[in-house]
Coordinates of C-alpha atoms in Angstrom, one line a residue:
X1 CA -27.3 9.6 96.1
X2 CA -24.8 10.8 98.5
X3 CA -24.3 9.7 101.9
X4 CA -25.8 13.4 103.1
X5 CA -28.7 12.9 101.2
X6 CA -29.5 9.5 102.9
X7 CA -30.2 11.5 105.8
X8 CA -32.1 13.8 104.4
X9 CA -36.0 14.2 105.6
X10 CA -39.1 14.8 102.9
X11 CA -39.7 18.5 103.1
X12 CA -42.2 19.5 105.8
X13 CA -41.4 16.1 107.7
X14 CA -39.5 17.1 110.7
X15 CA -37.9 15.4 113.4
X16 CA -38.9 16.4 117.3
X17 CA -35.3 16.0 118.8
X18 CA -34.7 15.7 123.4
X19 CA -35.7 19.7 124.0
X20 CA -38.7 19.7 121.7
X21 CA -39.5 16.5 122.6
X22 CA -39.7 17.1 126.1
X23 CA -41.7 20.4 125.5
X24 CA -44.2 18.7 123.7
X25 CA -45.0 15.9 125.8
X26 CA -45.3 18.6 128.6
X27 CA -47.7 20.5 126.6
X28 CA -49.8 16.9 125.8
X29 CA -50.2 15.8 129.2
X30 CA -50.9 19.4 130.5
X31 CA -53.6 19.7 127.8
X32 CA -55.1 16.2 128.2
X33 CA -55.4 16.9 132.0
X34 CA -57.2 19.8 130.6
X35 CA -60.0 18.0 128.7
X36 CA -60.5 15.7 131.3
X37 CA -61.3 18.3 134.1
X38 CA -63.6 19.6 131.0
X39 CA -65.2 16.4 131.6
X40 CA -63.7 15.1 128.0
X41 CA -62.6 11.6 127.5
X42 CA -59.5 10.1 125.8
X43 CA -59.5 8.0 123.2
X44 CA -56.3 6.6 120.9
X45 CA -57.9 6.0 117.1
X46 CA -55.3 3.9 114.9
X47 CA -52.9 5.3 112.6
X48 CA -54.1 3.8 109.4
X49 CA -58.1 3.0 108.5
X50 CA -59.5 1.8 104.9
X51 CA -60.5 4.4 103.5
X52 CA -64.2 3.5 103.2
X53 CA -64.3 4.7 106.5
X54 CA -61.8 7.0 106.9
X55 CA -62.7 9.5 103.9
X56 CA -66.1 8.7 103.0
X57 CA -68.5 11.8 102.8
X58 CA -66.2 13.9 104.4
X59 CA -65.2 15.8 101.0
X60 CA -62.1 15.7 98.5
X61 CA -60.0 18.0 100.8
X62 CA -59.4 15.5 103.0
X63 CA -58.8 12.5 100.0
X64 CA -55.4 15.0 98.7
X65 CA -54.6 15.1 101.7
X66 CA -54.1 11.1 102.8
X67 CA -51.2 8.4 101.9
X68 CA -52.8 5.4 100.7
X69 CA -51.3 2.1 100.9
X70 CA -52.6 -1.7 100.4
X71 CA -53.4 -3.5 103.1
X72 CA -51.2 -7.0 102.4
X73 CA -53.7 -8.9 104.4
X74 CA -56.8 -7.9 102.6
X75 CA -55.8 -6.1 99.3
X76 CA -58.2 -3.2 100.3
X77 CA -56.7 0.2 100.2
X78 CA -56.1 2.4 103.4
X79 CA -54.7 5.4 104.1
X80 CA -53.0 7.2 106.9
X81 CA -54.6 9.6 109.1
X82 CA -54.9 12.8 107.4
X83 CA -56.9 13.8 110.3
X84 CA -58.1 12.6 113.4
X85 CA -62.0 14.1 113.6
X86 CA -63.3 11.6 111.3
X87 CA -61.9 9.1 113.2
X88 CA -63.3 9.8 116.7
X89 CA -66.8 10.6 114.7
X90 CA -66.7 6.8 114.2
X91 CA -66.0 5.8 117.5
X92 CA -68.8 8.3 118.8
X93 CA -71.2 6.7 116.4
X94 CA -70.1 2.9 116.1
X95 CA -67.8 1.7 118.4
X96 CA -69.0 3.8 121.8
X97 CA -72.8 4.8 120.0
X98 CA -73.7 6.4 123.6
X99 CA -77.3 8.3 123.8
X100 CA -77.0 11.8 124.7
X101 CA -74.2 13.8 125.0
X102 CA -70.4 12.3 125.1
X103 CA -67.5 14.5 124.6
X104 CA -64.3 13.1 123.4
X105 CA -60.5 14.2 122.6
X106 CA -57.3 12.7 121.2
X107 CA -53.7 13.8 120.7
X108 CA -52.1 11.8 117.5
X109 CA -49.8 12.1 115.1
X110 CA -51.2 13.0 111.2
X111 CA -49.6 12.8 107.9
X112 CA -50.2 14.6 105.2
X113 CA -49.5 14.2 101.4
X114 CA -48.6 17.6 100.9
X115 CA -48.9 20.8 103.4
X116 CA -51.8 22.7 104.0
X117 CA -50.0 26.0 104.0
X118 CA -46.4 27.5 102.6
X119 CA -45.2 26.9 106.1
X120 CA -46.9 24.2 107.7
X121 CA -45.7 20.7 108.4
X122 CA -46.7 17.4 106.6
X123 CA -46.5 15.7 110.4
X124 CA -48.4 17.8 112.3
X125 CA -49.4 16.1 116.4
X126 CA -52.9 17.0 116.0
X127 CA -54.4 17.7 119.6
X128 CA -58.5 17.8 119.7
X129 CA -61.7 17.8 121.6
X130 CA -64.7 16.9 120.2
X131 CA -68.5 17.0 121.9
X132 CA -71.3 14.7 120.1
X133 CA -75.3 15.2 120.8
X134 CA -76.1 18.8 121.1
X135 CA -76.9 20.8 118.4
X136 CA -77.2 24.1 120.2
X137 CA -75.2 27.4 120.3
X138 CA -74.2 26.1 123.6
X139 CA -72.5 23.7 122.7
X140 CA -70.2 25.4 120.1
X141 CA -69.4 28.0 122.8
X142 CA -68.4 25.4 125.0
X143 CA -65.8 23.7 122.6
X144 CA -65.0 27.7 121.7
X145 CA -64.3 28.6 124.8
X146 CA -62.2 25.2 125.6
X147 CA -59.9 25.9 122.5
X148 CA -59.2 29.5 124.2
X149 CA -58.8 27.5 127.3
X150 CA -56.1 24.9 125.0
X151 CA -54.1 28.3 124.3
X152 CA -54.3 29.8 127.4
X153 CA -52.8 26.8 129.0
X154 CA -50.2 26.8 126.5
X155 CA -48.7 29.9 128.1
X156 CA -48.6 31.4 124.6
X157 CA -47.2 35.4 124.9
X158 CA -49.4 37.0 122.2
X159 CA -52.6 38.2 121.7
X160 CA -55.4 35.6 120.9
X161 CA -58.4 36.9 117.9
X162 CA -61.0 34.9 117.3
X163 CA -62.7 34.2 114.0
X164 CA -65.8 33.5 113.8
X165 CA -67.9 32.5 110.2
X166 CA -70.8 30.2 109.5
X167 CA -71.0 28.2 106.6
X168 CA -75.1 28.9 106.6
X169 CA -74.2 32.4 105.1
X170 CA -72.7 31.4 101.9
X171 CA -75.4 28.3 101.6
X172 CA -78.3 31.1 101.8
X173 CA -77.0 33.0 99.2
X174 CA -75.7 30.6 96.8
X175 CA -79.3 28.9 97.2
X176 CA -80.9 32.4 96.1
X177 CA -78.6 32.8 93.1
X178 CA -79.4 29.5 92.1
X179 CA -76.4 28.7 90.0
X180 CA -75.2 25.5 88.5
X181 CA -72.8 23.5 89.9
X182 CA -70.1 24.2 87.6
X183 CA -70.4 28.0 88.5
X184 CA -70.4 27.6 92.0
X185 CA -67.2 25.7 91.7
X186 CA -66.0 29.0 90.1
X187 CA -67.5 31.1 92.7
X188 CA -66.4 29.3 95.2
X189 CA -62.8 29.3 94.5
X190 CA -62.7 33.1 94.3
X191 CA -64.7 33.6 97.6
X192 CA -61.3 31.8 99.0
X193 CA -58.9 33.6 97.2
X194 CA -61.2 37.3 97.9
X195 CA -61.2 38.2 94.6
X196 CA -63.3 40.4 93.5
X197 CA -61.9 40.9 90.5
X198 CA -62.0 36.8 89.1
X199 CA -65.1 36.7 90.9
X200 CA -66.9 40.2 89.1
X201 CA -65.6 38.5 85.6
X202 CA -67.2 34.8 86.4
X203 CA -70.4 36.3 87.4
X204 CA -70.7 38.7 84.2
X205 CA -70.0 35.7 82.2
X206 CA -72.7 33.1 83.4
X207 CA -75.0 36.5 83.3
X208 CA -76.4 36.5 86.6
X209 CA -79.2 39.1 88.0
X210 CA -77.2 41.9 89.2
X211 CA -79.1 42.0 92.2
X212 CA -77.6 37.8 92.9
X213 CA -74.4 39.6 91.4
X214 CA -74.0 42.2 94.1
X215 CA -75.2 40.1 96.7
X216 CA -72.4 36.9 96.3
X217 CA -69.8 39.7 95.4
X218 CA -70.9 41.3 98.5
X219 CA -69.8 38.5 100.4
X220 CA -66.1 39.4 100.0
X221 CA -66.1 42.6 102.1
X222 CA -68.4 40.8 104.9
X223 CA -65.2 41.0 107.3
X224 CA -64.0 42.6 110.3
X225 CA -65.8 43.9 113.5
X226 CA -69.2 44.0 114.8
X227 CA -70.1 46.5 112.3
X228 CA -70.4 43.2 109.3
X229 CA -73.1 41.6 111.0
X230 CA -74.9 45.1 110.2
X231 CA -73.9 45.1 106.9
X232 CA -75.1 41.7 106.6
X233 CA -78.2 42.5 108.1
X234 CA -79.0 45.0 105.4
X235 CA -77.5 43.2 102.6
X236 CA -79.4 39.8 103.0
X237 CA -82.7 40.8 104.2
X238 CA -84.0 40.9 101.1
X239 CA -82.5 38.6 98.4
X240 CA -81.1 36.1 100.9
X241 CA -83.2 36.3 104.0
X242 CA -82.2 32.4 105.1
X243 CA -78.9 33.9 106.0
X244 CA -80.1 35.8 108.3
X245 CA -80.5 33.0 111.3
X246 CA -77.1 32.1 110.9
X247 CA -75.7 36.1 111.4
X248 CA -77.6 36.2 114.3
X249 CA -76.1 32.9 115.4
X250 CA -72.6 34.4 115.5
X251 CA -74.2 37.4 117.0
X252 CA -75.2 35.2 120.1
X253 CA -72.0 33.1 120.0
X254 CA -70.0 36.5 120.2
X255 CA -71.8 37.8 123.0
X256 CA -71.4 34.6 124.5
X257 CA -67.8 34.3 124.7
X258 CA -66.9 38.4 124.9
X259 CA -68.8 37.9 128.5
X260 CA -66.2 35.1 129.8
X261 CA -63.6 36.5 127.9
X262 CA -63.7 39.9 127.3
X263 CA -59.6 40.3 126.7
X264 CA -60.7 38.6 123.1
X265 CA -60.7 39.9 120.0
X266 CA -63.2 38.7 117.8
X267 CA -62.9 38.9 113.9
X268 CA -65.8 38.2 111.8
X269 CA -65.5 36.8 108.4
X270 CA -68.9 35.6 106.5
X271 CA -67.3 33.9 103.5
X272 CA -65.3 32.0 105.7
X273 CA -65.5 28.4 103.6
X274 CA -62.6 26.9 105.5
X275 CA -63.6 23.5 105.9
X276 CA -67.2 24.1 103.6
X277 CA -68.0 20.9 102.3
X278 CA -67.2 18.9 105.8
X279 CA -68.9 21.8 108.2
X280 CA -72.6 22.4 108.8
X281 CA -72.7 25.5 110.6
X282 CA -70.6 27.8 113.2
X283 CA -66.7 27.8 111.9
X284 CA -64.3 29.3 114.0
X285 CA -60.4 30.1 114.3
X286 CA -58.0 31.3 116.7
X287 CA -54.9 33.5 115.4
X288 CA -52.2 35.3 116.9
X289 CA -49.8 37.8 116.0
X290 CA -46.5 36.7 113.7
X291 CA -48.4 33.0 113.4
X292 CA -49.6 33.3 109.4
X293 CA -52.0 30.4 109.7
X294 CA -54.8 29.4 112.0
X295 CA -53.3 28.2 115.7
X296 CA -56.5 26.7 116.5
X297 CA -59.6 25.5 114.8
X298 CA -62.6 24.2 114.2
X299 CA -66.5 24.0 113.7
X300 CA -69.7 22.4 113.3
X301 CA -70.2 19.1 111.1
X302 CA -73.5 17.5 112.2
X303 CA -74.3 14.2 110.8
X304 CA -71.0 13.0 109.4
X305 CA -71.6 10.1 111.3
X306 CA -74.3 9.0 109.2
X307 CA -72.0 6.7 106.9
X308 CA -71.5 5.0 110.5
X309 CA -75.2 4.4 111.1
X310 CA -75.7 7.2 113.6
X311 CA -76.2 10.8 112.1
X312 CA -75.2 13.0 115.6
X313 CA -74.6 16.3 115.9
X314 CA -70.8 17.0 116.5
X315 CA -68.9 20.2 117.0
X316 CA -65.1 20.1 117.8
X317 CA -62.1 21.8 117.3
X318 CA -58.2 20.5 116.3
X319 CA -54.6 22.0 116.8
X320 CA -50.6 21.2 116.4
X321 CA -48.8 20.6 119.2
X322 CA -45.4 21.7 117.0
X323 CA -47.0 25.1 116.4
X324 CA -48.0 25.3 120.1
X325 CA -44.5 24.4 120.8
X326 CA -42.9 27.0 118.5
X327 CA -45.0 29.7 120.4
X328 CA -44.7 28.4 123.4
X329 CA -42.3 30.9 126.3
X330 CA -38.7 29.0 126.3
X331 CA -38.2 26.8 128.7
X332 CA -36.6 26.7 131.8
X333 CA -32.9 24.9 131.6
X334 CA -33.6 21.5 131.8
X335 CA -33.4 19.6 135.0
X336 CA -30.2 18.4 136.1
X337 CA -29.4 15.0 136.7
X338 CA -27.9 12.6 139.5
X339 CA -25.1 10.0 138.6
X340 CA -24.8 7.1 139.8
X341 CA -22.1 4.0 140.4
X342 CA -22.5 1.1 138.0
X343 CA -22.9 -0.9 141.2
X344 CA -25.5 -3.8 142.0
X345 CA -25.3 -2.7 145.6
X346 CA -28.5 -3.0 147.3
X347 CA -28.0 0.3 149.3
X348 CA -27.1 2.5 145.9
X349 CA -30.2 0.8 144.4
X350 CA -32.6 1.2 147.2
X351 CA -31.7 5.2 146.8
X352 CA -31.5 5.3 143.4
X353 CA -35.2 4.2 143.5
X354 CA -36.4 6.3 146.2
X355 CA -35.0 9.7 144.4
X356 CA -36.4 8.4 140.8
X357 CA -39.4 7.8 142.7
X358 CA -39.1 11.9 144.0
X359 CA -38.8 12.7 140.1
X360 CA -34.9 12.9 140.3
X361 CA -33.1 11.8 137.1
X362 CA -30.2 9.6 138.2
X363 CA -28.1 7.9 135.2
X364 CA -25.6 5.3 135.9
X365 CA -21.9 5.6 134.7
X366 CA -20.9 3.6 131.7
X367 CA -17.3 3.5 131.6
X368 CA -16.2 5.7 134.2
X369 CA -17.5 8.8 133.0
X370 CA -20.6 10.9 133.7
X371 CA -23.4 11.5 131.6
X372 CA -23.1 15.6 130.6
X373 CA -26.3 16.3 132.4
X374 CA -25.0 15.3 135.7
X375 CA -24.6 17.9 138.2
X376 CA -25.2 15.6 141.2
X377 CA -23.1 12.4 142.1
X378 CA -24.2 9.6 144.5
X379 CA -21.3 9.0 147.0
X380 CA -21.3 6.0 149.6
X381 CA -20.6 7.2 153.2
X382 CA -20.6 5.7 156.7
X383 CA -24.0 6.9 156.8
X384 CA -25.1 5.4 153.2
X385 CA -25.5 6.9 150.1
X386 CA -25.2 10.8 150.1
X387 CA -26.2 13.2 146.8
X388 CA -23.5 15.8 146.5
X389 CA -22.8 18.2 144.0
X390 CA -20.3 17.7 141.7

């Protein structure tokens, strides 16, 4: 190994060096301060859990996705956060186990065993709200409306769509076909991918009813404006009239948010299995222009707090605070700075405290010379200590 290599990061682990740094923590505390006036309250999970509680019944996504280590002290194995949600599920159902409503939210780092896109990092800061108790559509507009709220206050300078899916859809119609579970592995994968082709061949195969075949390969093109939910309307009302409740679900949810925010665009997708096997219900995204991947995102996933002894309804959404901060307008040039004498002087320090106190940054000199970000210099007059420029 050479000595470059030695510095060399895992790919998709990055580094968040002064600039980035600082734009970051700006965008956490603004955010944060968000939540709270939301009424949402912050809690800090830890970075590592066993993994009986961090992964369990929360599907096998999330298990690729997690480092797991031995715990020295008790030989049980843990892993490291793949994922916030899960945590704070426990705390809403074990450690806090409130009655009624509580709304929660958390800003973290997460680490993941391999990236969850062609782009995306390994390390992502995950930033996320999460309200427990309410099972109604109001509720998932609420936490909808908050993650357009998250954006919004991340100044971002593009367009915001919305899209909207709900995981109901594709349960209604797999439970009409009526297929095996090996075949709805199958199915399920090309529904992902859109295939219609893979998914036209895997259907023929296992010989199912063309009626069930038309219907599950209709789910592909069940995408774009308001138009699908018509189209799904038609196409379900027969074979797969279950679905139905859950189209007019986003229907309601759509009207919802288009009357607070009618600069939206909202994108429908009914084979939207983006989280499937840990969602319940509504599944949403946000998405902007020259960003490949979901921004923002996030859904419904009642009852996963059942493995804590509380099943609750939860909806919640997640999002990086590195993408935000790779979207987000440059910033301003960065403050200057006051130097100071290396000087015990009670005078110098009295100032020196009173204009760190006023949110100045004022650096002492180490060796006779001024840090670079020094514009300002602290100079001892008849009259005290004077800031001038330097």
């Amino acid at each position: 190994m050479t000595s470059v290599d030695r510095w060399q990061l895992p790919d998709g682990i990055e580094e968040v060096l002064p600039a980035q740094a600082a734009t970051v923590e700006r965008l956490r505390r603004r955010l944060l301060d968000l939540f709270r006036a939301w009424g949402y309250e912050l809690v800090i999970p830890p970075l590592v859990e066993f993994t009986d509680s961090l992964l369990i019944g929360l599907g096998q996504d999330l298990d690729l996705l997690t480092f797991k280590l031995t715990d020295q002290l008790s030989g049980r194995t843990m892993g490291v956060r793949a994922d916030i949600t899960p945590q704070v599920a426990r705390i809403d159902a074990h450690s806090l186990a409130p009655e009624g409503v509580s709304r929660l939210c958390y800003a973290g780092s997460t680490l993941h065993t391999r990236p969850k896109s062609l782009m995306a990092s390994r390390s992502p800061i995950q930033l996320g709200a999460e309200l427990y108790g309410d099972d109604s559509l109001a509720a998932d507009v609420e936490v909808i409306r908050l993650m357009l709220a998250t954006l919004d206050a991340a100044q971002l300078e593009n367009t915001i769509t919305l899209d909207l899916g709900h995981v109901g859809i594709y349960e209604a119609v797999l439970a009409s076909a009526g297929l095996d579970a090996e075949l709805e592995a199958t199915i399920f994968d090309c529904l992902q991918r859109k295939s219609v082709p893979d998914l036209t061949e895997a259907l023929a195969k296992a010989d199912i009813p063309e009626a069930t075949a038309e219907l599950i390969v209709g789910l592909v093109d069940l995408h774009g404006d308001d138009s699908v939910l018509a189209d799904a309307r038609e196409l379900f009302a027969e074979h797969a009239p279950e679905a139905l409740a859950a189209v007019e679900a986003l229907a309601d949810v759509a009207t919802d948010i288009r009357r607070q925010r009618p600069d939206i665009n909202i994108y429908f997708d009914l084979a939207e299995l983006r989280g499937y096997h840990y969602h319940t219900g509504i599944v949403f995204a946000a998405y902007v222009p020259g960003h490949g991947q979901a921004l923002a995102n996030g859904g419904r996933y009642n009852d996963v707090g059942e493995v804590f002894g509380r099943a609750r309804p939860a909806t919640g959404f997640a999002t990086d605070l590195k993408a935000l901060m790779a979207l987000a307008p440059v910033a301003k040039a960065a403050q200057g700075a006051i130097s100071m004498p290396d000087s015990d002087d009670p005078e110098l320090l009295a100032k020196v405290e009173a204009l760190r106190a006023d949110g100045e940054i004022v650096i002492n000199t180490l060796g006779g010379a001024s840090d670079a970000r020094c514009d300002r210099e602290l100079v001892g007059s008849d009259e005290g200590w004077m800031v001038q420029n330097l």
